[in-house]
């Protein structure tokens, strides 16, 4: 749209032209304080970024940093305190207004520039040495802000640009959840004498975002999709992967729980942000895919899965997930496909 | 997929279930593939349409108080016509249809009505029709000239007049009721109560004083001007509730001639552009209601029930139905501060907390209105409150904003 400087001036004069982004429902929802409070109060998340930056402060000295989706400006200020020469924080939502004042209040005005707008409309006078961004959504890829980071990398990243985080891995495990099945699925069979089974069917299509108790985990936890953010292309984020889960004890597997981690390996001191059910919960919790026919697994038995995940054609922020389930156990066999919509 | 048939007998079995030749092992092969209709909703269309998420309808089946209240209607609908605005998952619509109503029509802008339609079919209900859209957009889909004995519509928003469906209710009251027909519920009241919650204030406001070593003071203003929507624990309530304002639907001013014209023009426009509906299925088009724009003013007095510091004022709703023709059909959706309510209460944070002792009074005034700009999505709440008690004499005022989506 215009250079950062012009943008700042326009904003200061109150003549800033609103981009279409401001009207977008998605960005608007980031104008409310609650969502930023939730993310900042997510200690695992925020300190992972802080530590990845501060434990590798040497990497930031005199460098130019781009903070994609800066929100309240917290990551920009971590970078500034680590010694960056210049930090550009960009966010579409109206929270950029607060971020600009926060940066001022903390004495970073000469280092950090906050821009309200879309990365695609950004114009900079120089390439950036480091890109920081917290782009991860539920199921890692929901809301797919990663595309924006990849755009920033290709358009504004110096040839050896460092990206924080620079890797992402997704994991799956089988869990048992009889209580939820009873309360949220079977309850639809009879509602005041009416048969709402169709709602039960629809419930299976909706993944659940919730905290999985480690006690619920029946199988091993296996990685099934990984990528390097310096290399990955937007097309590669649509994926099909197969994985095998082995039962560690005999029980019903009612659902597949998916989580992710994002290692920060760009510096010499590595940090990993982990959303596993085995560590303290983050605001991402876990994504639970309830399977239509629960598996009756005995210890040591294995089930094979093929997962296909593509952005929804109607709304690329949503994910269409399909799961192929193949299990041939002693007590039961399952061979079927199931669709999920994360929306 | 292979046909779901038992390998030995060839008989169809349930849910893709079959028995393998050895032992009693069950083989399950039926897939769950989303149909085109089930694929349609996206987070964009679901934004502001949380009802379309199946999981968010679970509470509805547990809402026994509301069900008991409306049952008096379902028992009296034999041979009658009923229009249900904001029918959601259609549970009540279907219960009315099962109560032998002549015809029941459910209208809702949520995609959930598409699922409700399937359920109605599967339950063999013939006297029912579900229409997706806001009433002003689907007027032309109602059977021509049809009038209703009952219009079921929870037209009251968390601040009484700030619900967008109010316009639809006023239109239906004027144009869609039979001469003896009734809008139900037809009265609603706003109640005020004093709440003490120091830790919530620390958690939401003071939190921004030091965020990982940085101060984020500008965020505090966003918190202070927000109308918070959350359930209040009973232990935090420190006054008796005060009924501040009541709206009687029978006497509430209706749509102006211009508004009615705009409303019907939009219906015609919607009819003309139906081909575009897939593009923007639940875009809410707001017809400003003069009533909500003007809003209301109210005074309240809160009798303090224990020594405390009041940080918040909380607003509760109740609603009632008084039938002109059938007193046996009356009901009240009641308020129990701190208990299960039919609507989630909203709260505003007092700029200055009021320290009070038991037996004292807090005097206050309210002004609530929905300005026409900002698409009618923002409701303004102006509050003053004061104590002149033994502990301190404090007067505080504030302006707060409630955003509906």
XYZ file of C-alpha atoms in Angstrom:
748
model
C 0.000 0.000 0.000
C 2.588 2.534 1.089
C 5.889 2.653 2.895
C 5.997 2.156 6.628
C 6.925 5.782 7.143
C 4.017 7.131 5.105
C 1.754 4.778 6.930
C 2.938 6.056 10.286
C 2.438 9.642 9.201
C -0.999 8.975 7.827
C -1.926 7.203 11.028
C -0.619 10.101 13.110
C -2.714 12.571 11.118
C -5.726 10.337 11.438
C -6.035 10.139 7.667
C -5.037 6.514 7.402
C -6.908 4.755 4.654
C -8.573 1.659 6.002
C -7.674 -1.401 4.027
C -10.271 -3.978 3.194
C -8.661 -6.121 5.848
C -10.230 -4.041 8.584
C -13.662 -5.157 7.558
C -12.733 -8.787 7.488
C -14.429 -10.772 10.210
C -11.263 -12.643 11.053
C -9.064 -9.640 11.685
C -11.856 -7.853 13.496
C -12.031 -10.630 16.030
C -8.447 -9.735 16.986
C -9.530 -6.219 18.026
C -11.017 -7.541 21.252
C -8.688 -7.575 24.236
C -9.705 -11.066 25.337
C -7.943 -12.926 22.578
C -4.648 -11.122 23.270
C -5.004 -11.716 26.972
C -5.502 -15.418 26.335
C -2.383 -15.601 24.179
C -0.232 -13.544 26.544
C -1.416 -15.545 29.543
C -0.345 -18.663 27.670
C 2.951 -18.874 29.500
C 4.342 -21.802 27.475
C 3.764 -19.905 24.251
C 4.996 -16.489 25.238
C 8.094 -17.634 27.126
C 9.063 -19.989 24.291
C 9.302 -16.945 22.001
C 10.950 -14.826 24.680
C 13.556 -17.458 25.459
C 14.211 -18.254 21.800
C 14.930 -14.543 21.297
C 16.765 -13.683 24.527
C 18.867 -16.855 24.757
C 20.011 -16.076 21.228
C 20.298 -12.305 21.655
C 23.629 -12.343 19.795
C 21.640 -13.196 16.661
C 19.536 -10.001 16.983
C 22.313 -7.443 17.484
C 21.962 -4.668 14.853
C 19.559 -6.753 12.794
C 16.288 -5.867 11.088
C 13.341 -7.907 12.370
C 9.854 -8.360 10.933
C 7.093 -9.417 13.381
C 4.233 -10.830 11.312
C 0.892 -10.436 13.127
C 2.412 -8.422 15.973
C -0.820 -8.072 17.999
C 0.005 -6.143 21.179
C 3.660 -5.886 20.075
C 5.054 -8.267 22.681
C 7.364 -10.189 20.305
C 8.589 -6.934 18.728
C 9.573 -5.691 22.189
C 11.343 -8.988 22.984
C 13.353 -8.493 19.769
C 14.075 -4.834 20.534
C 15.294 -5.679 24.017
C 17.514 -8.373 22.498
C 19.299 -5.617 20.602
C 17.657 -5.444 17.171
C 18.455 -2.287 15.192
C 15.006 -2.078 13.706
C 11.789 -3.995 14.267
C 8.716 -3.766 12.051
C 5.537 -5.139 13.598
C 2.600 -5.543 11.267
C -0.981 -6.440 12.142
C -4.265 -6.085 10.298
C -6.444 -5.702 13.343
C -7.237 -2.482 15.182
C -5.073 -3.699 18.058
C -2.217 -2.078 16.097
C -3.431 1.231 17.532
C -2.756 -0.037 21.062
C 0.498 -1.698 19.996
C 1.846 1.615 18.705
C 1.183 3.295 22.046
C 2.568 0.352 24.004
C 5.811 0.518 22.037
C 6.012 4.246 22.821
C 5.242 3.765 26.517
C 8.081 1.273 26.821
C 10.596 3.554 25.082
C 11.015 1.572 21.854
C 9.656 4.195 19.434
C 12.984 4.653 17.696
C 13.436 0.903 17.163
C 9.945 -0.522 16.597
C 7.536 0.611 13.880
C 3.993 -0.710 14.064
C 2.049 -0.896 10.820
C -1.650 -1.632 10.543
C -2.267 -3.474 7.316
C -1.659 -6.625 5.354
C 1.792 -8.052 4.754
C 0.883 -8.247 1.076
C 0.551 -4.445 1.087
C 3.766 -3.833 2.997
C 6.609 -1.849 1.458
C 10.026 -1.752 3.090
C 13.250 -0.027 2.067
C 15.420 -2.988 2.998
C 15.243 -6.765 3.384
C 14.835 -8.209 6.870
C 17.349 -10.452 8.656
C 14.879 -12.147 10.982
C 11.178 -12.951 10.796
C 9.321 -13.708 14.015
C 5.700 -14.747 13.981
C 3.241 -16.669 16.031
C 1.194 -18.035 13.160
C 0.149 -21.387 14.598
C -3.535 -22.218 14.797
C -5.466 -25.152 16.171
C -4.247 -28.317 14.474
C -1.185 -26.201 13.628
C -2.594 -25.110 10.279
C -6.095 -23.839 11.058
C -6.379 -20.119 10.174
C -3.236 -20.718 8.061
C -1.411 -17.519 8.851
C 1.682 -19.455 7.827
C 0.948 -18.477 4.219
C 1.477 -14.853 5.221
C 4.786 -15.739 6.861
C 5.888 -17.579 3.716
C 4.922 -14.543 1.656
C 6.969 -12.304 3.988
C 9.899 -14.730 3.777
C 9.920 -14.728 -0.021
C 9.223 -11.025 -0.489
C 11.110 -9.368 2.364
C 13.516 -11.960 3.780
C 17.255 -11.532 3.167
C 18.816 -14.574 1.424
C 19.900 -16.065 4.779
C 16.809 -14.898 6.695
C 16.329 -16.526 10.096
C 12.769 -17.517 10.954
C 11.450 -18.035 14.492
C 10.206 -20.714 14.813
C 11.836 -22.438 11.874
C 10.338 -25.919 12.080
C 6.923 -27.463 12.772
C 5.943 -31.051 13.570
C 2.521 -32.626 13.972
C 1.837 -35.706 16.111
C -1.054 -38.118 16.602
C -2.094 -40.572 19.296
C -5.179 -42.659 20.010
C -7.255 -41.749 23.054
C -10.211 -43.170 24.916
C -13.102 -40.858 25.861
C -16.242 -42.791 26.851
C -17.679 -39.943 28.892
C -17.602 -37.480 26.017
C -19.085 -40.050 23.630
C -21.969 -40.523 26.013
C -22.544 -36.842 26.783
C -21.953 -35.253 23.394
C -22.756 -37.949 20.859
C -25.146 -40.571 22.221
C -27.279 -37.915 23.898
C -28.698 -36.984 20.472
C -30.406 -40.352 19.989
C -33.402 -39.225 22.019
C -34.149 -35.601 22.818
C -37.562 -35.283 24.465
C -38.739 -38.228 22.415
C -37.378 -36.854 19.137
C -34.675 -38.699 17.244
C -31.808 -36.267 16.653
C -29.365 -38.943 15.428
C -28.539 -36.741 12.475
C -26.905 -34.318 14.920
C -24.827 -37.178 16.223
C -23.588 -37.807 12.713
C -22.750 -34.113 12.260
C -20.912 -34.100 15.589
C -18.391 -36.553 14.178
C -17.519 -34.058 11.448
C -16.587 -31.362 13.986
C -13.156 -31.791 15.530
C -13.048 -30.836 19.188
C -10.453 -28.433 20.583
C -9.900 -29.508 24.168
C -7.355 -30.635 26.695
C -6.555 -34.330 26.538
C -5.673 -35.944 29.857
C -2.509 -38.077 29.531
C -4.516 -40.867 31.235
C -6.710 -41.044 28.118
C -3.826 -41.898 25.799
C -3.960 -45.551 24.733
C -1.370 -45.668 21.942
C 2.110 -44.347 21.324
C 2.500 -40.775 20.074
C 3.853 -40.617 16.523
C 4.947 -37.727 14.309
C 3.234 -37.664 10.917
C 3.906 -34.313 9.269
C 6.969 -32.048 9.547
C 8.375 -29.144 7.612
C 11.125 -26.550 7.577
C 9.700 -23.023 7.464
C 12.724 -21.771 5.520
C 11.949 -24.236 2.733
C 8.271 -25.128 2.768
C 5.902 -23.870 0.071
C 2.220 -23.089 0.434
C 1.356 -26.077 -1.757
C 3.235 -28.443 0.561
C 0.918 -27.486 3.424
C -1.785 -29.580 1.746
C -0.606 -33.028 2.685
C -1.412 -36.710 2.780
C 0.487 -38.776 5.353
C 0.213 -42.275 6.753
C 1.020 -43.305 10.293
C 0.637 -46.340 12.534
C -0.475 -46.253 16.156
C 0.334 -49.120 18.499
C -1.842 -49.746 21.566
C 0.123 -49.554 24.802
C -2.786 -51.078 26.704
C -6.078 -52.694 25.808
C -8.944 -50.227 25.523
C -11.359 -48.450 23.203
C -9.789 -45.829 20.971
C -12.591 -43.298 20.490
C -10.555 -40.539 18.911
C -7.263 -39.435 17.443
C -5.665 -36.551 19.305
C -3.418 -34.280 17.251
C -0.863 -31.808 18.614
C 2.221 -30.023 17.335
C 5.510 -28.541 18.373
C 7.515 -25.742 16.809
C 11.281 -25.831 17.411
C 13.271 -22.575 17.328
C 16.560 -23.879 15.927
C 17.692 -20.698 14.122
C 20.056 -19.711 16.947
C 22.700 -21.739 18.778
C 20.529 -22.222 21.861
C 17.465 -24.234 20.812
C 13.988 -23.765 22.311
C 10.875 -25.812 21.526
C 7.252 -24.736 21.933
C 5.356 -27.938 22.654
C 1.563 -28.444 22.771
C 1.671 -32.141 23.712
C -0.892 -33.483 26.211
C 2.120 -34.671 28.216
C 3.159 -31.081 29.098
C 1.275 -28.117 30.620
C -1.666 -27.139 28.409
C -1.339 -24.207 26.042
C -4.245 -22.231 24.591
C -4.019 -24.520 21.543
C -4.850 -27.513 23.756
C -5.230 -30.549 21.460
C -7.377 -31.261 18.419
C -9.524 -34.338 18.915
C -10.934 -36.212 15.919
C -13.683 -38.550 17.126
C -13.854 -41.617 14.912
C -17.184 -42.982 13.762
C -16.392 -46.590 14.727
C -14.231 -46.676 17.865
C -11.406 -49.233 17.716
C -11.308 -52.045 20.231
C -7.561 -52.495 20.575
C -5.543 -55.015 22.526
C -2.099 -54.208 23.804
C 0.472 -54.381 21.005
C -2.062 -54.206 18.182
C -1.495 -51.660 15.467
C -3.866 -49.471 13.494
C -2.977 -47.719 10.251
C -4.159 -44.244 9.335
C -3.930 -42.098 6.256
C -4.638 -38.443 6.837
C -5.321 -35.974 4.095
C -5.479 -32.300 4.989
C -6.231 -29.466 2.554
C -7.444 -25.886 2.979
C -11.191 -25.604 2.402
C -11.806 -24.370 -1.147
C -14.553 -22.011 0.060
C -12.499 -20.555 2.901
C -8.745 -21.229 2.918
C -8.581 -20.537 6.671
C -10.563 -23.717 7.266
C -9.233 -27.235 6.948
C -10.802 -30.237 5.278
C -9.398 -33.347 6.899
C -10.097 -36.892 5.808
C -8.964 -39.932 7.659
C -8.647 -43.477 6.337
C -8.718 -45.984 9.173
C -7.446 -49.559 8.752
C -7.370 -51.794 11.754
C -7.479 -55.554 11.957
C -7.418 -56.595 15.590
C -8.285 -59.752 17.432
C -11.660 -58.473 18.621
C -12.617 -56.171 15.795
C -11.651 -54.877 12.375
C -12.303 -51.414 10.932
C -11.771 -50.283 7.370
C -13.408 -46.960 6.635
C -13.049 -43.306 5.711
C -14.186 -40.310 7.676
C -14.364 -36.606 6.825
C -13.720 -33.793 9.258
C -14.140 -30.039 8.861
C -12.126 -27.720 11.081
C -14.056 -24.469 10.735
C -16.907 -49.114 -0.463
C -18.278 -52.638 -0.541
C -21.932 -53.069 0.313
C -22.490 -53.525 4.011
C -23.725 -57.061 4.069
C -23.133 -59.908 6.373
C -20.722 -62.263 4.673
C -22.565 -65.439 5.578
C -26.219 -64.542 5.340
C -26.049 -61.634 2.941
C -28.446 -59.734 5.167
C -27.877 -56.041 5.586
C -26.535 -55.174 9.008
C -26.400 -52.030 11.039
C -23.864 -49.274 10.421
C -21.633 -51.250 8.076
C -21.261 -54.021 10.597
C -20.495 -57.555 9.541
C -19.230 -60.722 11.171
C -16.085 -62.278 9.822
C -15.953 -65.994 9.230
C -13.747 -66.751 12.217
C -15.106 -66.357 15.736
C -17.284 -63.373 16.504
C -15.041 -60.628 15.270
C -16.934 -57.537 14.096
C -15.855 -55.887 10.867
C -16.910 -52.239 10.427
C -16.695 -50.681 7.000
C -19.304 -47.922 6.781
C -17.661 -44.591 6.086
C -18.730 -41.141 7.223
C -18.253 -38.865 4.241
C -19.521 -35.294 4.399
C -22.290 -34.533 1.918
C -22.104 -31.414 -0.219
C -24.523 -29.660 2.130
C -22.474 -30.654 5.154
C -19.357 -29.321 3.466
C -20.859 -25.891 2.838
C -20.512 -24.049 6.143
C -17.123 -22.437 6.714
C -15.690 -20.495 9.644
C -16.628 -17.352 7.750
C -20.262 -18.328 7.519
C -20.099 -19.752 11.053
C -18.701 -16.542 12.496
C -21.551 -15.129 14.503
C -23.307 -18.411 13.829
C -22.116 -20.480 16.746
C -25.490 -22.236 16.715
C -24.402 -24.017 13.547
C -21.801 -25.895 15.575
C -23.535 -29.007 16.844
C -21.660 -28.972 20.140
C -23.031 -25.530 21.014
C -26.587 -26.912 20.918
C -26.011 -29.402 23.718
C -26.957 -26.800 26.339
C -30.327 -26.451 24.678
C -31.307 -30.011 25.496
C -30.328 -29.465 29.116
C -32.360 -26.266 29.462
C -35.193 -27.816 31.420
C -36.501 -24.529 32.765
C -37.031 -23.097 29.305
C -38.493 -26.353 28.061
C -40.998 -26.479 30.928
C -41.957 -22.870 30.243
C -42.585 -23.383 26.558
C -44.368 -26.684 27.109
C -47.460 -24.710 28.090
C -47.472 -23.397 24.535
C -46.825 -26.801 22.960
C -49.826 -28.166 24.866
C -52.089 -25.475 23.401
C -51.150 -25.508 19.737
C -53.553 -28.193 18.459
C -54.982 -26.907 15.198
C -53.079 -23.629 15.497
C -50.326 -22.015 13.443
C -46.994 -21.073 14.994
C -44.030 -19.083 13.711
C -40.759 -19.629 15.555
C -38.225 -16.852 14.940
C -34.700 -17.793 15.935
C -35.649 -21.455 16.027
C -32.022 -22.647 16.185
C -31.796 -26.438 16.184
C -35.602 -26.558 15.967
C -36.229 -28.575 19.107
C -39.100 -26.372 20.262
C -40.361 -25.988 16.713
C -40.588 -29.767 16.424
C -42.189 -30.151 19.855
C -44.853 -27.685 18.724
C -45.355 -29.646 15.512
C -45.660 -32.842 17.517
C -48.290 -31.046 19.637
C -50.534 -31.294 16.568
C -50.224 -27.710 15.444
C -51.803 -27.127 12.042
C -48.593 -25.623 10.714
C -45.289 -24.664 12.318
C -42.635 -22.569 10.611
C -39.142 -22.205 12.040
C -36.923 -19.374 10.823
C -33.268 -18.912 11.685
C -30.260 -17.462 9.915
C -28.032 -20.247 11.221
C -27.021 -23.176 9.043
C -28.344 -25.387 11.839
C -31.873 -25.142 10.372
C -30.673 -27.247 7.429
C -29.884 -29.998 9.926
C -33.155 -29.395 11.766
C -35.017 -29.975 8.494
C -33.398 -33.413 8.177
C -34.342 -34.297 11.749
C -37.960 -33.230 11.201
C -38.143 -35.476 8.133
C -36.602 -38.408 9.970
C -39.172 -38.001 12.719
C -42.013 -37.989 10.226
C -43.215 -34.488 11.068
C -45.250 -33.202 8.125
C -46.734 -29.988 9.517
C -43.405 -28.212 9.770
C -41.315 -25.966 7.542
C -37.817 -24.666 8.234
C -36.622 -21.541 6.451
C -33.058 -20.352 6.638
C -32.429 -16.622 6.813
C -33.442 -13.579 8.770
C -37.170 -12.987 8.635
C -36.699 -9.796 6.620
C -34.863 -11.791 3.957
C -37.276 -14.713 3.760
C -40.688 -13.017 4.048
C -41.477 -14.096 0.502
C -40.893 -17.745 1.452
C -43.712 -17.748 4.005
C -46.916 -19.185 2.551
C -48.707 -16.214 0.981
C -50.948 -14.295 3.344
C -50.405 -16.749 6.198
C -51.041 -15.421 9.709
C -50.027 -17.071 12.950
C -51.740 -17.775 16.259
C -48.372 -17.754 18.023
C -45.119 -16.064 17.144
C -42.392 -17.557 19.325
C -39.441 -15.185 19.473
C -36.899 -14.379 22.169
C -36.566 -10.812 21.024
C -34.758 -9.582 24.143
C -30.997 -9.085 24.005
C -28.676 -9.107 27.022
C -29.524 -5.419 27.449
C -33.221 -5.871 26.593
C -33.604 -3.965 23.309
C -30.264 -4.687 21.661
C -31.113 -7.947 19.929
C -31.326 -7.703 16.169
C -34.278 -10.093 16.055
C -36.292 -7.365 17.833
C -36.986 -5.789 14.455
C -38.323 -9.099 13.183
C -40.488 -9.494 16.278
C -41.956 -6.017 15.828
C -42.643 -6.700 12.166
C -44.238 -10.063 12.943
C -46.362 -8.508 15.685
C -47.715 -5.921 13.262
C -48.149 -8.041 10.146
C -48.018 -11.773 10.812
C -50.322 -12.369 13.796
C -53.977 -13.377 13.599
C -56.354 -10.951 15.379
C -56.246 -13.102 18.529
C -52.620 -14.135 17.995
C -49.853 -13.656 20.566
C -46.170 -12.877 20.517
C -44.444 -15.045 23.069
C -42.809 -14.084 25.395
C -44.389 -10.661 25.594
C -42.662 -9.064 28.566
C -39.030 -8.846 29.615
C -37.203 -7.082 32.430
C -33.667 -6.052 33.190
C -32.406 -6.557 36.728
C -29.313 -5.040 38.306
C -27.178 -6.534 41.040
C -23.919 -5.462 42.736
C -20.927 -7.764 42.390
C -17.655 -7.836 44.260
C -14.794 -9.471 42.383
C -11.367 -8.094 43.128
C -9.541 -11.017 41.560
C -11.363 -10.686 38.218
C -10.394 -7.021 38.126
C -6.753 -7.884 38.839
C -6.901 -10.604 36.234
C -8.339 -8.501 33.420
C -7.098 -4.960 34.182
C -4.057 -4.995 36.390
C -2.647 -7.842 34.295
C -1.658 -5.254 31.662
C 0.533 -3.302 34.125
C 3.342 -5.791 33.707
C 3.308 -8.249 30.829
C 6.624 -10.114 30.824
C 8.302 -6.901 31.983
C 6.509 -4.511 29.632
C 3.636 -2.191 30.473
C 0.562 -2.338 28.289
C -1.525 0.427 29.829
C -3.396 1.169 26.569
C -5.026 -2.266 26.776
C -6.664 -1.334 30.100
C -8.951 1.146 28.406
C -10.206 -1.617 26.110
C -11.022 -3.692 29.185
C -12.700 -0.851 31.075
C -15.124 0.030 28.307
C -16.160 -3.539 27.565
C -19.514 -5.010 28.570
C -18.391 -8.426 29.801
C -20.557 -11.434 29.110
C -19.887 -14.149 31.657
C -21.675 -16.086 34.357
C -21.248 -14.627 37.840
C -20.740 -16.970 40.800
C -23.437 -16.463 43.427
C -20.843 -15.943 46.146
C -19.756 -12.688 44.474
C -23.202 -11.119 44.581
C -23.428 -8.576 47.383
C -26.819 -6.948 46.897
C -30.432 -7.850 46.374
C -31.413 -7.661 42.700
C -33.257 -4.546 41.558
C -35.724 -4.589 38.697
C -34.614 -1.589 36.652
C -36.684 -1.668 33.499
C -39.505 -3.656 31.913
C -40.539 -3.831 28.293
C -44.104 -4.898 27.473
C -44.330 -6.117 23.923
C -48.026 -5.280 23.787
C -47.311 -1.586 24.292
C -43.805 -1.291 22.835
C -43.745 1.126 19.950
C -43.558 -0.657 16.615
C -41.633 -0.059 13.436
C -42.200 3.309 11.842
C -43.837 3.458 8.425
C -40.410 4.125 6.861
C -38.832 1.200 8.700
C -41.601 -1.125 7.635
C -41.122 0.018 4.050
C -37.362 -0.539 4.274
C -37.948 -3.916 5.860
C -40.246 -5.078 3.093
C -38.024 -3.561 0.431
C -35.186 -5.654 1.770
C -37.404 -8.720 1.599
C -38.099 -7.967 -2.049
C -34.452 -7.333 -2.710
C -33.561 -10.623 -1.038
C -36.124 -12.348 -3.244
C -34.583 -10.725 -6.328
C -31.032 -11.692 -5.435
C -31.643 -15.203 -4.218
C -29.121 -16.559 -6.656
C -26.460 -14.798 -4.636
C -27.427 -16.347 -1.346
C -24.804 -19.045 -1.532
C -22.196 -16.308 -1.749
C -23.195 -14.725 1.522
C -25.564 -17.047 3.311
C -25.650 -15.490 6.751
C -24.650 -11.933 6.200
C -26.746 -10.138 8.745
C -28.494 -7.155 7.320
C -29.557 -4.902 10.100
C -32.631 -2.786 9.867
C -32.284 -0.150 12.606
C -35.079 -0.151 15.090
C -35.995 3.301 16.309
C -36.866 1.717 19.655
C -33.360 0.369 20.213
C -31.742 3.563 18.973
C -33.661 5.652 21.451
C -33.107 3.006 24.115
C -34.222 3.595 27.681
C -33.190 5.188 30.914
C -33.680 3.669 34.315
C -32.816 4.333 37.922
C -31.934 1.577 40.357
C -31.341 1.139 44.063
C -29.284 -1.781 45.298
C -29.681 -2.946 48.902
C -26.325 -4.233 50.054
C -26.445 -7.645 51.724
C -22.928 -7.813 53.160
C -19.835 -5.689 53.784
C -17.919 -5.625 50.542
C -16.351 -3.560 47.799
C -18.474 -3.392 44.661
C -16.400 -3.669 41.471
C -19.063 -4.607 38.954
C -22.722 -4.101 38.188
C -24.309 -7.144 36.614
C -27.445 -7.124 34.456
C -29.826 -10.091 34.362
C -32.869 -10.694 32.218
C -36.132 -12.409 32.760
C -39.058 -12.870 30.446
C -42.681 -13.831 30.730
C -45.674 -14.706 28.643
C -49.147 -13.593 29.590
C -51.821 -14.966 27.308
C -54.851 -12.786 26.669
C -57.004 -15.767 25.752
C -55.629 -18.633 27.804
C -54.374 -17.845 31.320
C -53.273 -21.456 31.673
C -50.579 -20.846 29.091
C -48.704 -18.190 31.059
C -45.092 -18.718 32.000
C -42.073 -16.922 33.384
C -38.449 -17.483 32.464
C -37.130 -16.428 35.816
C -33.960 -14.916 37.124
C -31.979 -16.378 39.959
C -28.869 -14.307 40.586
C -25.867 -16.601 40.754
C -27.903 -19.566 39.539
C -28.797 -21.000 36.170
C -30.268 -18.271 34.043
C -31.899 -18.435 30.646
C -29.490 -15.858 29.263
C -25.917 -15.269 30.253
C -25.683 -12.121 32.324
C -23.544 -9.131 31.325
C -21.447 -6.960 33.610
C -19.739 -3.584 33.566
C -16.721 -2.659 35.686
C -17.140 0.448 37.839
C -14.353 2.945 37.197
C -14.065 3.390 40.941
C -15.006 0.572 43.286
C -17.661 1.352 45.883
C -16.891 0.234 49.448
C -20.173 -0.542 51.212
C -21.537 -2.032 54.405
C -24.498 -4.319 54.836
C -27.823 -2.471 54.857
C -26.521 0.461 52.794
C -27.846 1.423 49.382
C -26.200 2.077 46.071
C -28.135 4.550 43.940
C -27.589 4.566 40.218
C -28.855 5.388 36.775
C -28.637 3.580 33.467
C -28.943 4.690 29.899
C -28.858 2.009 27.221
C -29.193 2.608 23.481
C -28.032 1.202 20.153
C -26.811 3.957 17.825
C -27.749 3.544 14.169
C -24.163 3.925 12.964
C -21.828 0.926 13.259
C -24.587 -1.161 11.725
C -26.467 -1.366 15.005
C -23.920 -3.853 16.311
C -22.729 -1.716 19.175
C -24.904 -1.000 22.189
C -23.875 1.799 24.522
C -24.361 1.514 28.280
C -23.960 4.640 30.406
C -23.911 4.018 34.129
C -23.640 6.154 37.220
C -23.525 4.684 40.699
C -22.901 6.183 44.108
C -22.709 5.305 47.748
C -23.011 7.804 50.595
C -22.312 5.321 53.285
C -20.344 4.953 56.475
C -17.242 3.728 54.688
C -16.909 6.341 51.997
C -18.917 8.634 49.747
C -18.024 7.697 46.185
C -19.724 8.509 42.924
C -18.568 6.887 39.716
C -19.715 6.849 36.127
C -18.686 5.112 32.958
C -19.597 4.377 29.361
C -19.410 0.809 28.091
C -19.895 -0.895 24.768
C -21.546 -4.190 24.010
C -20.760 -5.675 20.635
C -23.054 -8.216 19.076
C -21.921 -10.139 16.041
